[in-house]
Short mmCIF file of C-alpha atoms in Angstrom, two decimals:
data_model
loop_
_atom_site.label_atom_id
_atom_site.label_comp_id
_atom_site.label_asym_id
_atom_site.label_seq_id
_atom_site.Cartn_x
_atom_site.Cartn_y
_atom_site.Cartn_z
CA UNK A 1 20.45 2.01 5.62
CA UNK A 2 17.26 0.38 6.84
CA UNK A 3 14.07 -0.36 4.91
CA UNK A 4 10.94 -1.14 6.90
CA UNK A 5 8.15 -3.05 5.15
CA UNK A 6 4.68 -2.94 6.70
CA UNK A 7 2.14 -5.58 5.73
CA UNK A 8 -1.36 -5.15 7.20
CA UNK A 9 -3.11 -8.51 7.15
CA UNK A 10 -6.61 -9.66 7.99
CA UNK A 11 -7.37 -13.38 7.64
CA UNK A 12 -4.57 -13.91 5.12
CA UNK A 13 -3.41 -17.37 6.19
CA UNK A 14 -3.57 -18.57 2.56
CA UNK A 15 -1.21 -15.88 1.28
CA UNK A 16 1.03 -14.52 4.02
CA UNK A 17 3.72 -17.21 3.90
CA UNK A 18 4.17 -16.87 0.14
CA UNK A 19 4.25 -13.07 0.40
CA UNK A 20 6.97 -13.24 3.04
CA UNK A 21 8.85 -15.82 0.98
CA UNK A 22 9.01 -13.36 -1.91
CA UNK A 23 10.42 -10.72 0.44
CA UNK A 24 13.04 -13.16 1.70
CA UNK A 25 14.30 -13.42 -1.87
CA UNK A 26 14.48 -9.60 -1.95
CA UNK A 27 16.31 -9.59 1.37
CA UNK A 28 18.82 -12.30 0.47
CA UNK A 29 19.74 -10.80 -2.90
CA UNK A 30 19.25 -7.07 -3.36
CA UNK A 31 19.45 -6.03 0.30
CA UNK A 32 22.46 -8.18 1.08
CA UNK A 33 24.34 -6.97 -1.99
CA UNK A 34 23.68 -3.33 -1.11
CA UNK A 35 24.20 -3.66 2.67
CA UNK A 36 20.61 -2.78 3.48
CA UNK A 37 18.91 -3.89 6.67
CA UNK A 38 15.39 -5.11 5.86
CA UNK A 39 12.79 -5.12 8.63
CA UNK A 40 9.56 -7.00 7.92
CA UNK A 41 6.55 -6.20 10.11
CA UNK A 42 3.20 -7.93 9.66
CA UNK A 43 0.33 -6.17 11.41
CA UNK A 44 -2.27 -8.83 12.15
CA UNK A 45 -5.46 -6.78 12.13
CA UNK A 46 -7.59 -8.91 14.46
CA UNK A 47 -7.49 -12.05 12.28
CA UNK A 48 -9.44 -15.10 13.40
CA UNK A 49 -7.40 -17.57 11.34
CA UNK A 50 -3.72 -18.61 11.40
CA UNK A 51 -2.31 -15.40 9.89
CA UNK A 52 -0.35 -14.44 12.99
CA UNK A 53 1.14 -17.90 13.53
CA UNK A 54 2.12 -18.39 9.89
CA UNK A 55 3.69 -14.94 9.63
CA UNK A 56 5.75 -15.55 12.74
CA UNK A 57 6.91 -18.96 11.55
CA UNK A 58 7.93 -17.40 8.24
CA UNK A 59 10.36 -15.14 10.10
CA UNK A 60 8.55 -11.79 10.21
CA UNK A 61 8.01 -9.63 13.23
CA UNK A 62 4.30 -9.65 14.03
CA UNK A 63 2.25 -6.93 15.69
CA UNK A 64 -0.96 -8.58 16.81
CA UNK A 65 -3.97 -6.28 17.13
CA UNK A 66 -6.89 -7.65 19.14
CA UNK A 67 -9.64 -6.05 17.05
CA UNK A 68 -10.14 -5.63 13.33
CA UNK A 69 -10.22 -1.84 12.86
CA UNK A 70 -9.16 -1.56 9.23
CA UNK A 71 -6.07 -0.90 7.15
CA UNK A 72 -5.61 2.72 8.22
CA UNK A 73 -5.48 1.85 11.91
CA UNK A 74 -3.20 -1.13 11.24
CA UNK A 75 -0.70 1.04 9.37
CA UNK A 76 -0.78 3.74 12.05
CA UNK A 77 -0.01 1.14 14.72
CA UNK A 78 2.68 -0.40 12.54
CA UNK A 79 4.43 2.92 12.00
CA UNK A 80 4.90 3.23 15.75
CA UNK A 81 7.07 0.11 15.62
CA UNK A 82 9.45 0.79 12.71
CA UNK A 83 12.32 3.21 12.12
CA UNK A 84 13.48 2.66 8.55
CA UNK A 85 14.73 5.49 6.35
CA UNK A 86 12.42 4.07 3.71
CA UNK A 87 8.96 2.79 4.64
CA UNK A 88 7.16 0.40 2.29
CA UNK A 89 3.48 -0.54 2.41
CA UNK A 90 2.58 -3.88 0.83
CA UNK A 91 -0.63 -5.92 0.72
CA UNK A 92 -0.59 -9.38 2.26
CA UNK A 93 -1.93 -11.15 -0.85
CA UNK A 94 0.93 -10.42 -3.26
CA UNK A 95 2.36 -13.92 -2.75
CA UNK A 96 5.78 -14.42 -4.41
CA UNK A 97 5.37 -11.28 -6.51
CA UNK A 98 6.29 -9.30 -3.38
CA UNK A 99 9.91 -9.82 -4.51
CA UNK A 100 9.21 -6.95 -6.94
CA UNK A 101 9.32 -4.56 -3.96
CA UNK A 102 12.90 -3.66 -4.88
CA UNK A 103 11.50 -1.64 -7.81
CA UNK A 104 9.72 0.62 -5.32
CA UNK A 105 12.82 1.50 -3.33
CA UNK A 106 15.29 2.03 -6.17
CA UNK A 107 14.13 5.55 -7.19
CA UNK A 108 14.28 6.65 -3.54
CA UNK A 109 17.75 5.21 -3.03
CA UNK A 110 18.85 7.08 -6.17
CA UNK A 111 17.20 10.23 -4.76
CA UNK A 112 14.95 10.47 -7.81
CA UNK A 113 11.71 10.43 -5.82
CA UNK A 114 10.25 10.88 -2.35
CA UNK A 115 7.38 8.44 -2.93
CA UNK A 116 7.07 5.55 -5.38
CA UNK A 117 3.80 3.87 -6.41
CA UNK A 118 3.54 0.43 -8.00
CA UNK A 119 1.79 0.42 -11.37
CA UNK A 120 0.26 -3.00 -12.08
CA UNK A 121 -0.27 -4.45 -15.53
CA UNK A 122 -3.89 -4.32 -16.72
CA UNK A 123 -5.81 -7.49 -15.78
CA UNK A 124 -6.59 -9.99 -18.51
CA UNK A 125 -10.31 -9.56 -17.95
CA UNK A 126 -12.16 -6.47 -16.80
CA UNK A 127 -13.21 -6.84 -13.18
CA UNK A 128 -15.36 -3.72 -12.94
CA UNK A 129 -16.49 -0.70 -14.95
CA UNK A 130 -13.69 1.68 -13.98
CA UNK A 131 -15.76 4.10 -11.89
CA UNK A 132 -13.59 3.80 -8.78
CA UNK A 133 -10.34 4.16 -10.71
CA UNK A 134 -11.73 7.18 -12.59
CA UNK A 135 -12.88 8.87 -9.37
CA UNK A 136 -9.43 8.40 -7.83
CA UNK A 137 -7.60 9.62 -10.95
CA UNK A 138 -9.70 12.74 -11.50
CA UNK A 139 -9.93 13.45 -7.78
CA UNK A 140 -6.15 13.57 -7.46
CA UNK A 141 -5.85 15.65 -10.64
CA UNK A 142 -8.49 18.10 -9.40
CA UNK A 143 -6.56 18.85 -6.22
CA UNK A 144 -2.99 18.64 -7.49
CA UNK A 145 -2.98 18.96 -11.27
CA UNK A 146 -1.02 15.69 -11.43
CA UNK A 147 -2.03 12.67 -13.53
CA UNK A 148 -1.37 9.57 -11.42
CA UNK A 149 -2.68 6.38 -12.99
CA UNK A 150 -1.94 4.18 -9.97
CA UNK A 151 -3.53 6.41 -7.33
CA UNK A 152 -5.29 3.38 -5.82
CA UNK A 153 -2.18 1.25 -5.52
CA UNK A 154 -1.54 0.01 -1.99
CA UNK A 155 2.02 -0.95 -2.90
CA UNK A 156 4.08 2.16 -2.25
CA UNK A 157 7.37 3.30 -0.74
CA UNK A 158 8.09 6.54 1.11
CA UNK A 159 10.97 8.41 2.60
CA UNK A 160 10.11 8.42 6.29
CA UNK A 161 10.11 12.22 6.30
CA UNK A 162 7.12 12.18 3.93
CA UNK A 163 4.97 10.20 6.36
CA UNK A 164 6.08 12.46 9.20
CA UNK A 165 5.03 15.50 7.16
CA UNK A 166 1.51 14.38 6.22
CA UNK A 167 0.51 13.24 9.68
CA UNK A 168 -2.46 10.96 10.34
CA UNK A 169 -3.29 8.19 7.88
CA UNK A 170 -7.01 8.26 6.97
CA UNK A 171 -9.50 5.44 7.44
CA UNK A 172 -11.37 3.28 4.96
CA UNK A 173 -10.82 2.56 1.28
CA UNK A 174 -9.92 6.19 0.60
CA UNK A 175 -6.60 5.86 2.39
CA UNK A 176 -4.40 5.76 -0.72
CA UNK A 177 -6.11 8.69 -2.45
CA UNK A 178 -6.19 10.82 0.67
CA UNK A 179 -2.51 10.27 1.40
CA UNK A 180 -1.52 10.93 -2.21
CA UNK A 181 -3.33 14.26 -2.36
CA UNK A 182 -1.63 15.47 0.83
CA UNK A 183 1.77 14.26 -0.37
CA UNK A 184 1.50 16.06 -3.71
CA UNK A 185 0.07 19.22 -2.13
CA UNK A 186 3.18 19.40 0.07
CA UNK A 187 5.42 19.31 -2.98
CA UNK A 188 6.97 15.87 -2.62
CA UNK A 189 8.09 14.08 -5.78
CA UNK A 190 5.95 11.05 -6.63
CA UNK A 191 7.01 8.48 -9.24
CA UNK A 192 5.14 5.48 -10.65
CA UNK A 193 7.03 2.31 -11.60
CA UNK A 194 5.80 -0.69 -13.57
CA UNK A 195 5.82 -3.93 -11.59
CA UNK A 196 5.01 -7.57 -12.27
CA UNK A 197 3.07 -7.88 -9.03
CA UNK A 198 -0.30 -9.57 -8.78
CA UNK A 199 -2.90 -9.94 -6.05
CA UNK A 200 -6.52 -10.88 -5.49
CA UNK A 201 -9.06 -8.73 -7.31
CA UNK A 202 -12.82 -8.53 -7.02
CA UNK A 203 -14.90 -9.84 -9.90
CA UNK A 204 -18.11 -8.82 -11.65
CA UNK A 205 -20.37 -10.47 -9.11
CA UNK A 206 -22.55 -9.15 -6.30
CA UNK A 207 -19.72 -9.27 -3.77
CA UNK A 208 -17.44 -7.41 -6.16
CA UNK A 209 -20.01 -4.72 -6.94
CA UNK A 210 -20.74 -4.18 -3.24
CA UNK A 211 -17.03 -3.87 -2.51
CA UNK A 212 -16.47 -1.34 -5.30
CA UNK A 213 -19.55 0.60 -4.24
CA UNK A 214 -18.15 0.90 -0.72
CA UNK A 215 -14.74 1.84 -2.11
CA UNK A 216 -16.30 4.54 -4.34
CA UNK A 217 -18.20 6.01 -1.38
CA UNK A 218 -15.12 6.06 0.86
CA UNK A 219 -13.04 7.82 -1.80
CA UNK A 220 -15.82 10.34 -2.42
CA UNK A 221 -15.94 11.11 1.31
CA UNK A 222 -12.18 11.65 1.36
CA UNK A 223 -12.41 14.01 -1.61
CA UNK A 224 -15.17 16.00 0.08
CA UNK A 225 -13.12 16.22 3.27
CA UNK A 226 -10.14 17.49 1.24
CA UNK A 227 -12.34 20.16 -0.36
CA UNK A 228 -13.23 21.39 3.11
CA UNK A 229 -9.64 21.13 4.39
CA UNK A 230 -8.06 22.94 1.45
CA UNK A 231 -10.92 25.42 1.06
CA UNK A 232 -11.66 24.44 -2.54
#
């Protein structure tokens, strides 16, 4: 059994070593006990800092992309270089909480799900007004009839056959929603699991509002494209 973990990273020199350290704990405990081969691949998405060097020193395989073309492209390139039965996508800023990745693979190993999404605990303080989360939730429900509270989560595990079935990974901040709609429309079983992961979040400042505005627009474009594709 092999599990491949893909970590797209852009200028994450402050976090990547800690994130990989958390996965080493996962590898040395759960994977070793269950005779699982864990393959860690960091896709350096055109970083201009020390992300690539630090990831390599921390023991991960590194795929270095020359230009920053976004998460979707990074994951597509990464998938060409892994062959695990289970594929896991993780963000680079999880730090030591990446050790919680075992919770994503357990339902698949037990054959209880084809895809598992990480459901984070609510933040202590509100970081936005919930428009992006609501758009993702109701967008997925509109197309599939399924209520998925963690539709935006970038921490997710798949049976490889699922990724083969849905084809091309979309671009932009609508990547998670677009993939989820296609996965559910094809009848795959999706499960959400509660995790104690944490990562950087945008605040209620100008930078945060601009980021969420861009995210909202990207998700809306994905939903419109799905309406055209599925003839809704």
